[in-house]
Coordinates of C-alpha atoms in Angstrom, one line a residue:
Chain A
M1220 CA -22.3 -24.7 -1.3
P1221 CA -22.8 -28.3 -2.5
P1222 CA -20.0 -30.4 -0.7
E1223 CA -18.3 -31.5 -3.7
T1224 CA -14.8 -32.1 -2.2
G1225 CA -12.9 -33.7 -4.8
H1226 CA -13.5 -31.5 -7.6
T1227 CA -10.1 -30.6 -8.7
G1228 CA -7.6 -32.8 -6.6
A1229 CA -6.4 -36.4 -7.4
S1230 CA -8.9 -38.1 -5.9
P1231 CA -12.3 -38.0 -8.5
P1232 CA -14.9 -37.9 -6.7
A1233 CA -16.1 -41.8 -6.1
S1234 CA -20.1 -41.7 -4.7
G1235 CA -21.4 -44.0 -7.6
V1236 CA -24.4 -45.7 -7.1
N1237 CA -23.4 -49.4 -8.3
R1238 CA -20.2 -49.3 -6.0
G1239 CA -20.2 -51.2 -2.5
A1240 CA -21.0 -49.4 0.7
G1241 CA -17.4 -50.2 1.8
Q1242 CA -16.3 -47.9 -0.8
A1243 CA -18.6 -45.4 -0.4
R1244 CA -17.5 -44.9 3.3
R1245 CA -14.2 -44.9 2.3
S1246 CA -14.3 -42.0 -1.0
R1247 CA -16.4 -40.4 2.0
W1248 CA -13.7 -40.8 4.1
L1249 CA -11.5 -39.4 1.6
M1250 CA -13.4 -36.6 0.7
I1251 CA -13.8 -35.7 5.0
R1252 CA -9.9 -35.5 4.7
R1253 CA -9.3 -33.7 2.0
E1254 CA -11.1 -31.4 2.9
L1255 CA -9.5 -31.8 6.5
T1256 CA -6.3 -31.0 4.5
G1257 CA -7.6 -28.0 3.0
Y1258 CA -8.9 -26.5 6.0
S1259 CA -5.4 -26.9 8.2
L1260 CA -3.5 -24.9 5.3
V1261 CA -5.8 -22.1 5.7
A1262 CA -5.2 -22.2 9.5
P1263 CA -2.6 -20.8 10.0
A1264 CA -3.2 -17.3 8.1
L1265 CA -6.7 -16.9 8.7
L1266 CA -5.8 -17.2 13.2
F1267 CA -2.6 -15.0 12.1
L1268 CA -5.3 -12.4 10.5
I1269 CA -7.6 -12.6 13.1
L1270 CA -5.8 -12.6 15.8
L1271 CA -3.7 -9.6 14.0
T1272 CA -6.8 -7.3 12.7
V1273 CA -10.0 -8.8 13.8
Y1274 CA -9.7 -9.0 17.7
P1275 CA -7.5 -5.5 17.7
L1276 CA -10.6 -4.0 16.2
M1277 CA -13.2 -5.6 18.3
R1278 CA -11.0 -4.2 21.0
T1279 CA -11.0 -0.9 19.2
V1280 CA -15.3 -0.6 20.0
Q1281 CA -15.1 -2.4 22.9
M1282 CA -12.4 0.8 24.1
S1283 CA -15.0 3.1 22.3
F1284 CA -17.7 2.5 25.5
T1285 CA -14.6 3.0 28.4
D1286 CA -12.6 6.0 29.8
L1287 CA -9.4 5.8 31.6
K1288 CA -9.7 7.5 34.7
A1289 CA -6.9 6.9 37.8
G1290 CA -5.7 4.2 36.8
E1291 CA -9.4 2.1 35.8
W1292 CA -11.4 1.2 32.9
I1293 CA -14.5 2.0 33.2
F1294 CA -17.5 1.6 31.5
V1295 CA -19.1 4.9 29.7
G1296 CA -21.5 3.3 27.6
L1297 CA -22.1 6.2 24.5
E1298 CA -20.3 9.3 25.9
H1299 CA -17.7 9.2 24.2
Y1300 CA -20.0 9.4 20.7
R1301 CA -22.2 12.0 22.3
E1302 CA -19.0 14.0 23.2
A1303 CA -17.6 13.5 19.8
L1304 CA -20.9 14.7 18.4
D1305 CA -20.8 17.7 20.0
D1306 CA -17.2 18.3 19.3
R1307 CA -16.3 21.2 16.6
W1308 CA -12.8 20.0 16.2
F1309 CA -14.7 16.6 15.2
W1310 CA -16.3 18.5 12.7
N1311 CA -13.3 20.1 11.7
S1312 CA -11.4 16.3 11.3
V1313 CA -14.2 15.0 8.7
R1314 CA -14.4 18.5 6.6
A1315 CA -10.6 18.7 6.5
V1316 CA -10.2 14.4 5.6
V1317 CA -12.6 14.8 2.4
A1318 CA -10.8 18.3 1.3
F1319 CA -7.8 16.4 1.4
T1320 CA -9.7 12.8 0.0
V1321 CA -11.9 14.2 -2.8
P1322 CA -8.9 16.4 -4.4
A1323 CA -6.3 14.0 -4.1
L1324 CA -8.6 10.8 -5.9
V1325 CA -9.1 13.3 -8.8
L1326 CA -5.3 13.5 -9.5
H1327 CA -4.1 10.0 -8.7
L1328 CA -6.9 8.7 -11.3
L1329 CA -6.6 11.7 -13.8
I1330 CA -2.5 11.0 -13.9
G1331 CA -2.0 7.5 -13.4
L1332 CA -5.0 7.6 -16.6
G1333 CA -3.1 9.7 -18.5
F1334 CA 0.5 7.8 -17.9
A1335 CA -1.0 4.8 -18.8
L1336 CA -2.3 6.2 -21.8
L1337 CA 0.3 7.2 -23.3
L1338 CA 2.0 4.1 -22.4
N1339 CA 0.0 1.7 -23.6
E1340 CA 0.5 3.8 -27.1
T1341 CA 2.7 2.5 -29.9
W1342 CA 6.5 3.9 -29.3
F1343 CA 9.0 3.7 -32.3
S1344 CA 11.0 2.4 -29.7
T1345 CA 9.7 -0.9 -27.3
G1346 CA 12.5 -0.3 -25.0
L1347 CA 12.2 3.3 -24.5
R1348 CA 8.3 2.9 -23.9
N1349 CA 9.1 0.1 -21.3
F1350 CA 12.5 2.3 -19.7
M1351 CA 9.6 5.4 -19.1
R1352 CA 7.2 3.0 -17.1
G1353 CA 10.0 2.0 -15.0
L1354 CA 11.2 5.0 -13.8
L1355 CA 7.3 6.9 -14.1
I1356 CA 6.6 4.1 -10.8
L1357 CA 9.9 4.9 -9.3
P1358 CA 8.1 7.5 -6.6
W1359 CA 6.4 4.4 -5.6
V1360 CA 9.2 2.7 -3.7
F1361 CA 10.0 5.7 -1.4
S1362 CA 8.5 5.6 1.9
T1363 CA 6.8 8.7 3.1
P1364 CA 9.0 10.4 5.4
A1365 CA 11.7 10.0 2.8
S1366 CA 9.4 12.0 0.2
A1367 CA 8.5 14.1 2.7
L1368 CA 11.9 15.6 3.5
M1369 CA 12.1 15.6 -0.4
W1370 CA 9.1 18.0 -1.0
A1371 CA 10.1 19.8 2.4
L1372 CA 13.8 20.7 0.4
L1373 CA 11.8 21.5 -2.3
L1374 CA 9.2 23.8 -1.1
H1375 CA 11.5 25.2 1.5
Q1376 CA 11.8 28.8 1.2
T1377 CA 14.9 29.7 -0.9
G1378 CA 14.2 25.8 -2.4
P1379 CA 14.0 25.6 -6.6
V1380 CA 10.3 25.7 -6.4
N1381 CA 9.9 29.3 -5.2
Y1382 CA 12.8 30.5 -7.1
V1383 CA 10.8 29.4 -9.4
V1384 CA 7.4 31.6 -8.2
V1385 CA 9.7 34.8 -6.7
R1386 CA 11.9 35.2 -10.3
I1387 CA 10.0 33.9 -13.2
L1388 CA 6.5 34.3 -12.3
G1389 CA 7.6 37.8 -10.4
Q1390 CA 5.9 37.3 -7.2
S1391 CA 7.1 39.4 -4.4
A1392 CA 8.2 36.6 -1.8
P1393 CA 8.8 33.4 -1.6
I1394 CA 6.2 31.4 -0.8
P1395 CA 5.6 29.4 3.0
F1396 CA 3.8 26.5 1.2
L1397 CA 3.4 24.2 4.2
A1398 CA 3.2 26.4 6.9
G1399 CA 1.4 29.8 4.9
S1400 CA -2.5 29.9 4.1
P1401 CA -4.3 26.7 5.8
R1402 CA -5.5 26.1 1.9
L1403 CA -2.0 26.3 0.5
A1404 CA -0.5 23.7 2.9
M1405 CA -4.2 21.2 2.1
S1406 CA -2.6 22.1 -1.4
S1407 CA 0.7 20.4 -1.1
L1408 CA -0.5 17.7 1.1
V1409 CA -2.3 16.4 -1.6
A1410 CA 0.2 17.0 -4.6
I1411 CA 3.0 14.9 -2.3
N1412 CA 0.1 12.6 -1.3
T1413 CA -0.8 12.1 -5.0
W1414 CA 3.6 11.8 -6.1
L1415 CA 3.3 9.1 -3.8
S1416 CA 0.1 7.3 -5.4
Y1417 CA -0.1 7.7 -8.8
P1418 CA 2.3 4.7 -9.9
F1419 CA -0.8 2.5 -8.5
F1420 CA -3.3 3.4 -10.5
M1421 CA -1.0 3.2 -13.7
I1422 CA 0.4 0.5 -12.8
I1423 CA -3.8 -1.1 -13.1
I1424 CA -4.9 0.7 -15.0
L1425 CA -2.1 0.0 -18.0
G1426 CA -2.5 -4.1 -16.9
G1427 CA -6.5 -2.8 -17.7
L1428 CA -5.8 -1.2 -21.0
Q1429 CA -3.7 -4.3 -22.1
A1430 CA -6.1 -6.3 -21.7
I1431 CA -8.7 -4.7 -24.3
P1432 CA -9.0 -7.1 -27.3
P1433 CA -7.8 -4.8 -29.8
E1434 CA -10.9 -5.9 -32.1
L1435 CA -12.7 -3.5 -30.7
Y1436 CA -10.4 -0.5 -31.5
E1437 CA -10.1 -1.6 -35.4
A1438 CA -14.2 -2.0 -35.5
A1439 CA -14.4 1.5 -33.9
K1440 CA -12.6 2.7 -36.7
V1441 CA -13.8 0.4 -39.3
D1442 CA -17.1 2.6 -38.3
G1443 CA -15.5 5.7 -38.3
A1444 CA -14.9 6.4 -34.3
N1445 CA -12.3 9.0 -34.0
A1446 CA -9.8 8.8 -31.1
L1447 CA -12.0 10.7 -28.7
K1448 CA -14.8 9.2 -29.3
R1449 CA -12.5 5.3 -29.0
F1450 CA -11.6 6.5 -25.6
R1451 CA -15.2 7.4 -25.0
H1452 CA -17.0 3.8 -25.8
V1453 CA -14.6 1.5 -26.5
T1454 CA -11.9 2.4 -23.7
L1455 CA -14.2 3.4 -20.8
P1456 CA -16.6 1.3 -20.5
Q1457 CA -13.9 -1.8 -21.0
L1458 CA -11.8 -0.1 -18.1
R1459 CA -15.3 0.3 -15.7
T1460 CA -15.1 -2.7 -13.3
I1461 CA -10.9 -1.9 -12.8
L1462 CA -11.6 2.1 -12.1
L1463 CA -14.2 1.2 -9.7
A1464 CA -12.0 -1.3 -7.9
V1465 CA -8.7 0.9 -8.2
T1466 CA -11.0 4.2 -7.0
T1467 CA -12.8 2.4 -4.2
I1468 CA -9.1 0.4 -2.6
D1469 CA -7.5 4.0 -3.2
F1470 CA -10.2 5.8 -1.5
I1471 CA -9.6 4.1 1.6
F1472 CA -6.1 4.1 1.8
T1473 CA -6.3 7.6 1.0
F1474 CA -8.9 8.7 3.6
G1475 CA -6.5 6.4 5.8
Q1476 CA -3.7 8.2 4.8
L1477 CA -1.8 10.2 8.5
D1478 CA 1.8 9.7 8.1
L1479 CA 2.0 12.7 5.9
V1480 CA 0.3 14.9 7.7
Q1481 CA 2.0 13.4 10.9
L1482 CA 5.2 14.5 9.1
L1483 CA 4.7 17.3 7.2
T1484 CA 2.2 19.9 9.1
R1485 CA 1.1 18.2 12.3
G1486 CA -2.4 19.0 11.5
G1487 CA -1.8 23.3 11.3
P1488 CA -1.8 25.6 10.4
L1489 CA -4.7 26.4 12.3
R1490 CA -5.5 22.4 12.6
R1491 CA -6.9 23.0 9.0
T1492 CA -5.5 19.9 7.6
E1493 CA -6.1 18.0 10.8
T1494 CA -7.9 14.9 9.1
I1495 CA -9.9 12.6 11.1
T1496 CA -6.9 10.0 11.0
Y1497 CA -4.5 12.5 12.7
Y1498 CA -7.2 13.3 15.0
V1499 CA -8.2 9.7 16.4
Y1500 CA -3.8 9.9 16.7
K1501 CA -3.8 13.2 18.5
T1502 CA -6.4 12.4 20.8
G1503 CA -5.6 9.0 21.0
M1504 CA -2.2 8.5 21.2
L1505 CA -0.6 12.0 21.6
D1506 CA -3.1 13.1 24.4
G1507 CA -3.8 10.1 25.8
N1508 CA -7.6 9.8 25.5
L1509 CA -7.5 6.2 24.3
G1510 CA -11.7 6.0 25.2
Y1511 CA -12.3 8.5 22.7
G1512 CA -9.5 8.0 20.0
S1513 CA -11.3 4.8 19.8
A1514 CA -14.7 6.6 19.4
V1515 CA -13.7 8.3 16.4
S1516 CA -11.7 5.4 15.3
T1517 CA -15.1 3.3 15.4
M1518 CA -16.9 6.2 14.1
M1519 CA -14.7 5.8 10.8
L1520 CA -14.9 2.0 10.7
L1521 CA -19.0 2.3 10.4
T1522 CA -18.5 4.3 8.1
L1523 CA -15.5 2.5 6.1
L1524 CA -17.6 -0.7 6.7
V1525 CA -20.7 0.5 4.6
I1526 CA -18.3 1.0 1.6
I1527 CA -16.4 -1.9 2.1
V1528 CA -19.7 -3.6 1.8
V1529 CA -21.5 -2.7 -1.1
Y1530 CA -18.1 -2.6 -2.9
V1531 CA -18.1 -6.3 -2.0
K1532 CA -21.6 -7.2 -2.6
L1533 CA -20.5 -5.3 -6.0
L1534 CA -17.6 -7.7 -6.5
S1535 CA -19.6 -10.8 -5.6
R1536 CA -22.3 -10.7 -8.2
G1537 CA -19.6 -10.8 -10.4
G1538 CA -19.1 -14.3 -10.5
E1539 CA -19.4 -17.3 -8.5
S1540 CA -16.1 -18.8 -9.0
G1541 CA -14.2 -16.0 -6.3
E1542 CA -12.4 -14.9 -9.3
T1543 CA -9.6 -12.6 -8.0
S1544 CA -10.1 -9.4 -9.4
F1545 CA -8.5 -7.0 -6.4
Chain B
M187 CA 5.4 12.2 -35.9
K188 CA 2.3 11.1 -33.8
Q189 CA 4.9 8.9 -31.7
L190 CA 7.4 11.1 -31.6
V191 CA 5.2 13.7 -29.9
I192 CA 3.5 10.8 -27.4
A193 CA 7.2 10.2 -26.8
A194 CA 8.5 13.8 -25.9
V195 CA 4.6 14.4 -24.2
T196 CA 5.6 11.3 -22.0
I197 CA 9.3 12.6 -20.9
V198 CA 8.8 16.0 -20.6
A199 CA 5.9 14.6 -17.9
A200 CA 8.8 12.4 -16.0
A201 CA 10.8 14.8 -15.9
V202 CA 8.6 16.5 -13.9
M203 CA 7.5 13.7 -11.6
L204 CA 11.4 12.5 -10.9
A205 CA 12.7 16.2 -10.5
P206 CA 12.6 15.4 -6.6
I207 CA 14.7 12.4 -6.7
V208 CA 16.6 13.9 -8.6
L209 CA 16.7 16.5 -6.1
M210 CA 17.4 14.3 -3.8
V211 CA 20.5 12.7 -5.1
N212 CA 21.7 15.9 -5.6
A213 CA 21.4 17.0 -2.0
A214 CA 23.4 14.3 -1.1
V215 CA 26.7 14.6 -2.7
R216 CA 27.0 18.4 -3.2
P217 CA 28.2 21.1 -0.4
I218 CA 25.4 22.7 1.3
T219 CA 27.0 25.5 0.1
E220 CA 25.7 24.6 -3.3
I221 CA 22.6 23.4 -2.7
L222 CA 21.0 26.4 -0.7
A223 CA 22.5 28.9 -3.1
Y224 CA 19.9 31.6 -3.9
P225 CA 19.3 31.3 -7.2
P226 CA 20.3 27.6 -7.1
K227 CA 23.2 26.2 -9.2
L228 CA 21.7 23.0 -11.4
I229 CA 24.8 22.0 -12.3
P230 CA 26.9 21.2 -9.7
Q231 CA 30.6 22.2 -8.9
Q232 CA 32.0 19.8 -6.8
I233 CA 30.8 16.4 -5.8
T234 CA 31.7 14.9 -2.4
H235 CA 31.1 11.3 -0.6
E236 CA 31.6 12.5 2.5
H237 CA 27.7 13.0 3.3
F238 CA 27.2 9.3 2.7
A239 CA 30.5 8.5 4.4
S240 CA 29.7 10.1 7.5
V241 CA 25.9 8.9 7.0
V242 CA 26.4 5.2 7.0
L243 CA 29.7 5.4 9.2
D244 CA 27.1 6.0 12.0
G245 CA 26.7 3.3 14.8
E246 CA 23.1 4.3 15.5
N247 CA 22.3 4.5 11.4
Q248 CA 23.8 1.2 11.0
L249 CA 21.6 0.2 13.9
H250 CA 18.4 1.5 11.6
F251 CA 19.8 -0.4 9.1
R252 CA 20.1 -3.7 10.4
N253 CA 16.3 -3.3 11.5
S254 CA 14.9 -2.4 9.0
T255 CA 16.7 -5.5 6.8
V256 CA 15.4 -7.6 9.6
L257 CA 12.0 -6.4 9.8
A258 CA 11.8 -6.5 5.9
F259 CA 12.8 -10.0 5.5
S260 CA 10.5 -11.2 8.7
S261 CA 7.7 -9.6 7.2
L262 CA 8.1 -10.8 4.1
L263 CA 8.6 -14.8 5.1
V264 CA 6.0 -14.8 7.7
S265 CA 3.6 -13.1 5.4
V266 CA 4.3 -15.0 2.0
G267 CA 4.5 -18.1 3.6
L268 CA 1.5 -18.4 5.5
G269 CA -0.1 -16.6 2.4
Y270 CA 1.0 -19.2 0.3
L271 CA 0.0 -22.5 2.0
A272 CA -3.3 -20.2 2.6
A273 CA -3.8 -19.3 -1.1
Y274 CA -2.4 -23.5 -2.6
A275 CA -5.8 -24.4 -0.2
F276 CA -8.5 -21.6 -2.2
S277 CA -6.6 -22.3 -4.8
R278 CA -6.5 -26.3 -5.1
F279 CA -9.3 -27.4 -2.5
R280 CA -12.8 -26.4 -3.1
L281 CA -13.5 -25.5 0.8
R282 CA -17.1 -25.1 2.0
G283 CA -17.1 -21.1 3.2
G284 CA -13.9 -20.6 1.0
R285 CA -15.4 -17.8 -0.7
V286 CA -16.5 -16.4 2.6
M287 CA -13.0 -16.3 3.9
L288 CA -11.5 -15.1 0.5
L289 CA -14.1 -12.0 1.2
G290 CA -13.5 -11.4 4.8
I291 CA -9.4 -11.4 3.8
L292 CA -10.6 -8.8 1.4
G293 CA -12.5 -6.8 3.8
I294 CA -9.4 -7.2 6.2
L295 CA -6.9 -5.8 3.0
M296 CA -9.2 -2.1 3.1
I297 CA -8.8 -1.5 7.5
P298 CA -6.7 1.6 7.5
R299 CA -4.1 1.5 9.8
I300 CA -5.1 3.8 11.8
L301 CA -8.1 2.1 13.6
L302 CA -5.8 0.0 14.7
I303 CA -2.9 1.5 16.0
I304 CA -4.6 2.7 19.6
P305 CA -5.8 -1.0 20.5
Y306 CA -1.5 -2.3 19.0
F307 CA -0.6 -0.3 21.9
R308 CA -2.0 -1.3 24.5
L309 CA -2.0 -5.3 22.7
A310 CA 1.9 -4.5 22.4
A311 CA 2.4 -4.4 25.8
A312 CA -0.2 -6.4 27.4
F313 CA 1.7 -9.3 25.4
G314 CA 5.3 -7.9 25.6
V315 CA 6.1 -7.5 22.2
R316 CA 6.4 -3.6 22.2
D317 CA 9.8 -1.9 21.1
T318 CA 10.9 -5.7 19.9
I319 CA 11.5 -6.4 16.1
P320 CA 9.3 -9.5 16.2
G321 CA 6.3 -7.0 17.7
L322 CA 6.8 -4.7 14.2
V323 CA 7.2 -8.2 12.1
M324 CA 3.7 -9.3 13.4
V325 CA 1.7 -6.1 12.8
N326 CA 3.6 -5.8 9.6
A327 CA 2.7 -8.7 8.4
A328 CA -0.9 -8.6 9.2
F329 CA -1.3 -5.8 7.1
T330 CA 0.6 -7.6 3.5
M331 CA -0.5 -11.0 3.8
P332 CA -4.3 -10.3 3.0
I333 CA -2.8 -8.6 -0.5
A334 CA -0.1 -11.8 -0.4
I335 CA -3.3 -14.6 -0.4
W336 CA -5.2 -12.7 -3.2
L337 CA -2.3 -12.1 -5.5
L338 CA -1.4 -15.5 -4.9
K339 CA -4.2 -17.1 -4.8
G340 CA -4.6 -15.2 -9.0
Y341 CA -1.4 -17.1 -9.3
I342 CA -1.4 -20.5 -8.2
D343 CA -4.9 -20.5 -10.3
S344 CA -3.2 -20.2 -13.8
I345 CA -1.2 -22.7 -12.7
P346 CA -2.7 -26.5 -14.1
V347 CA -3.7 -28.2 -11.5
E348 CA -2.2 -31.5 -13.9
L349 CA 1.1 -31.0 -12.9
E350 CA 0.6 -31.9 -9.4
E351 CA -1.5 -34.4 -10.4
A352 CA 1.0 -36.5 -12.1
A353 CA 4.0 -35.8 -9.4
M354 CA 1.1 -37.5 -7.2
I355 CA 0.5 -40.4 -9.6
D356 CA 4.3 -40.6 -9.4
G357 CA 4.6 -41.9 -5.9
C358 CA 5.1 -38.1 -4.7
S359 CA 2.9 -37.1 -1.6
R360 CA 0.5 -34.1 -1.0
L361 CA 3.8 -31.6 0.2
Q362 CA 5.9 -33.5 -2.0
A363 CA 4.4 -32.4 -5.0
V364 CA 3.8 -28.7 -3.8
W365 CA 7.3 -28.2 -2.9
R366 CA 8.4 -30.1 -6.0
V367 CA 6.7 -28.9 -8.6
L368 CA 4.2 -26.2 -7.5
I369 CA 6.8 -23.6 -5.7
P370 CA 9.0 -24.5 -8.8
I371 CA 7.1 -22.1 -11.0
S372 CA 5.2 -20.4 -8.6
V373 CA 9.1 -18.4 -8.9
P374 CA 7.9 -15.7 -10.7
G375 CA 4.8 -14.9 -8.5
I376 CA 6.4 -15.4 -5.5
V377 CA 9.3 -13.0 -6.8
G378 CA 7.0 -10.7 -7.6
I379 CA 4.6 -10.9 -4.4
G380 CA 7.1 -10.9 -2.1
T381 CA 8.7 -7.4 -3.3
F382 CA 5.7 -5.7 -3.5
V383 CA 5.7 -7.1 0.4
F384 CA 9.8 -6.1 1.1
I385 CA 8.9 -2.9 0.1
A386 CA 5.6 -2.1 2.7
A387 CA 7.3 -3.7 5.0
W388 CA 10.4 -1.6 5.2
N389 CA 8.8 1.9 4.1
E390 CA 6.4 1.2 7.0
Y391 CA 5.8 4.1 9.3
I392 CA 3.2 4.9 11.6
L393 CA 2.9 1.2 13.0
A394 CA 6.6 1.6 13.9
I395 CA 6.3 4.9 15.8
I396 CA 3.3 3.7 17.8
L397 CA 5.3 0.2 18.9
T398 CA 9.1 0.9 18.9
D399 CA 10.8 3.7 21.3
T400 CA 15.2 3.0 20.8
P401 CA 17.6 2.9 18.0
A402 CA 18.0 -0.8 18.7
T403 CA 14.5 -1.6 17.3
Q404 CA 13.4 1.8 15.2
P405 CA 13.6 0.8 11.2
L406 CA 15.1 3.6 9.0
T407 CA 11.8 5.7 8.6
I408 CA 11.9 6.7 12.0
A409 CA 15.8 7.6 11.7
L410 CA 14.9 9.9 8.4
A411 CA 11.3 11.0 10.6
K412 CA 13.7 12.8 13.2
F413 CA 15.0 14.9 11.0
F414 CA 11.7 16.9 11.3
G415 CA 12.1 17.6 14.8
Y416 CA 15.3 19.5 14.6
V417 CA 15.5 23.1 13.9
A418 CA 17.7 23.5 12.0
R419 CA 18.0 21.2 8.8
D420 CA 21.2 19.5 7.7
W421 CA 20.2 19.1 3.9
N422 CA 23.0 17.4 3.1
S423 CA 22.7 13.7 6.4
I424 CA 19.2 13.7 5.6
M425 CA 19.3 14.0 1.7
A426 CA 22.5 11.4 2.0
L427 CA 20.0 8.9 4.6
S428 CA 16.9 9.3 2.0
T429 CA 19.1 8.6 -0.5
V430 CA 21.0 5.2 1.0
T431 CA 17.6 4.4 2.7
S432 CA 15.8 4.5 -1.1
L433 CA 19.1 3.4 -3.2
P434 CA 18.7 -0.6 -2.3
L435 CA 15.1 -0.6 -2.7
A436 CA 15.3 1.3 -6.0
L437 CA 17.4 -1.2 -7.1
I438 CA 15.4 -4.1 -6.4
F439 CA 12.6 -3.0 -7.4
I440 CA 14.5 -2.9 -11.4
V441 CA 15.6 -5.5 -11.1
F442 CA 11.8 -7.6 -9.8
Q443 CA 10.4 -4.8 -11.7
R444 CA 8.8 -7.5 -14.2
Y445 CA 7.2 -9.6 -11.6
V446 CA 5.8 -7.0 -9.4
V447 CA 4.1 -5.4 -12.2
Q448 CA 3.1 -9.0 -13.7
G449 CA 2.2 -10.3 -10.2
M450 CA -0.7 -6.4 -9.7
T451 CA -1.7 -6.7 -13.1
S452 CA -2.3 -10.3 -13.3
G453 CA -4.6 -10.2 -10.2
A454 CA -6.5 -6.7 -11.4
V455 CA -7.2 -7.4 -14.9
K456 CA -9.4 -10.6 -14.1

């Protein structure tokens, strides 16, 4: 980046040719001072973030090469990694996190997009529409423990869902959603996670829809495109960037989700909902095997880093201005 | 006709989505015999406030409530305070390496908490902040600051720089220009992002499990999660506490909703 520091501020760039040398030195000094002011404003936040995220991350990596033996930290090299790759429960947790993340992501996207499209239409009453929008964001306000409890009551043996299942759908016995078959437990977790996450998709996609110029739709209408064609050829291409951004971020959040599993199933039944995040928590925190947990964390980090770097690269190709694109 | 169909579909779908919330409030105000009645009784026969009263008057819950309040406000202050300064510098100064720093911050935004719980657990003890509220505030602020910086930068970018320049020509120092001109104009952005940060800190759960052990420091989310440990669940108390925990947040959110939505979408749409 060229060192033209006095870009937007009060002091205009004053390095003219026909000015005196003293003036040039002065303006150079002003430029340096200006830049220093900028750095000193960024520094507190940056130091805070480095101390609280980058440094601990490096400690995770470092810890993954060590083991606690009789109160001493000893260096064990790649021992934990070798152990993990041979560990069937590690692979079990990889499988579980995929089985959780993929359907959850699809559901977040479909429900979020669906509501966004409905709320973007013209309604007979804008007030009612905005009210519905406000109501539909509400699940986002609830903490995971609060929603886990809500759903535990909802899916209870004698809860309303099981009432519908037994009396109206005619099943012979109530379904133990979270403690029965592993598949059912996983589906319940995905459903609860979707309930908590769709508002995020809905808000962001709605913002994207509102930014599409109406002229595009009118032009498509003139060309005789029906609603479905307009969606495919106008809406989807226009939303592409936002969908990519929101899906990437959501993928990482969903992948890193621990709360629900920790609260509702603790990895069960038959350890089939033991996602990789829960496995890190279990080995590292519950069993106290910090070195092994760190090794699994580090492998997770490496996988995520690939995704993050690809995403940031895609983003920075978009423009040189460093524009906000979430 | 088409508009009516759209509205009807939305309302029906919303009713399904919001059923759990209705159920929560419902279970907080009705006697246990009605909640677990089979078949479920939809229309309340008896409404009671005793569960709310017992939950609110409980000393330990009051402690948790205080902790959550302190935690959320402090995280808000640290994260938006430091975040605003950085966002201002990123927006108004052309810093060498600024773009790399911003992308780095975006990378930090994407780090899941789970990757940090093991080192936090050890570092908190080493720095003497285990089981303290300041320790919890620091980690919470660290997780919300990246998004605060990005969204605030987007907001400040949209404010013309001429306003501050005019103030500085009139004799204000840079700091005065920011304090008297820029900050008052960015209040909607600060409110929106602040609400977001407040809710995130109020609802935080995993970091609190790792870093706190005693009711003197544990937030409300831990108090709620403790109910999962009991064999017999007292649904009245559970749902009364859930309601009491979530309601203030829902109210704050409803009041500031416009700003939150604006803040989030303006950052995303650009």
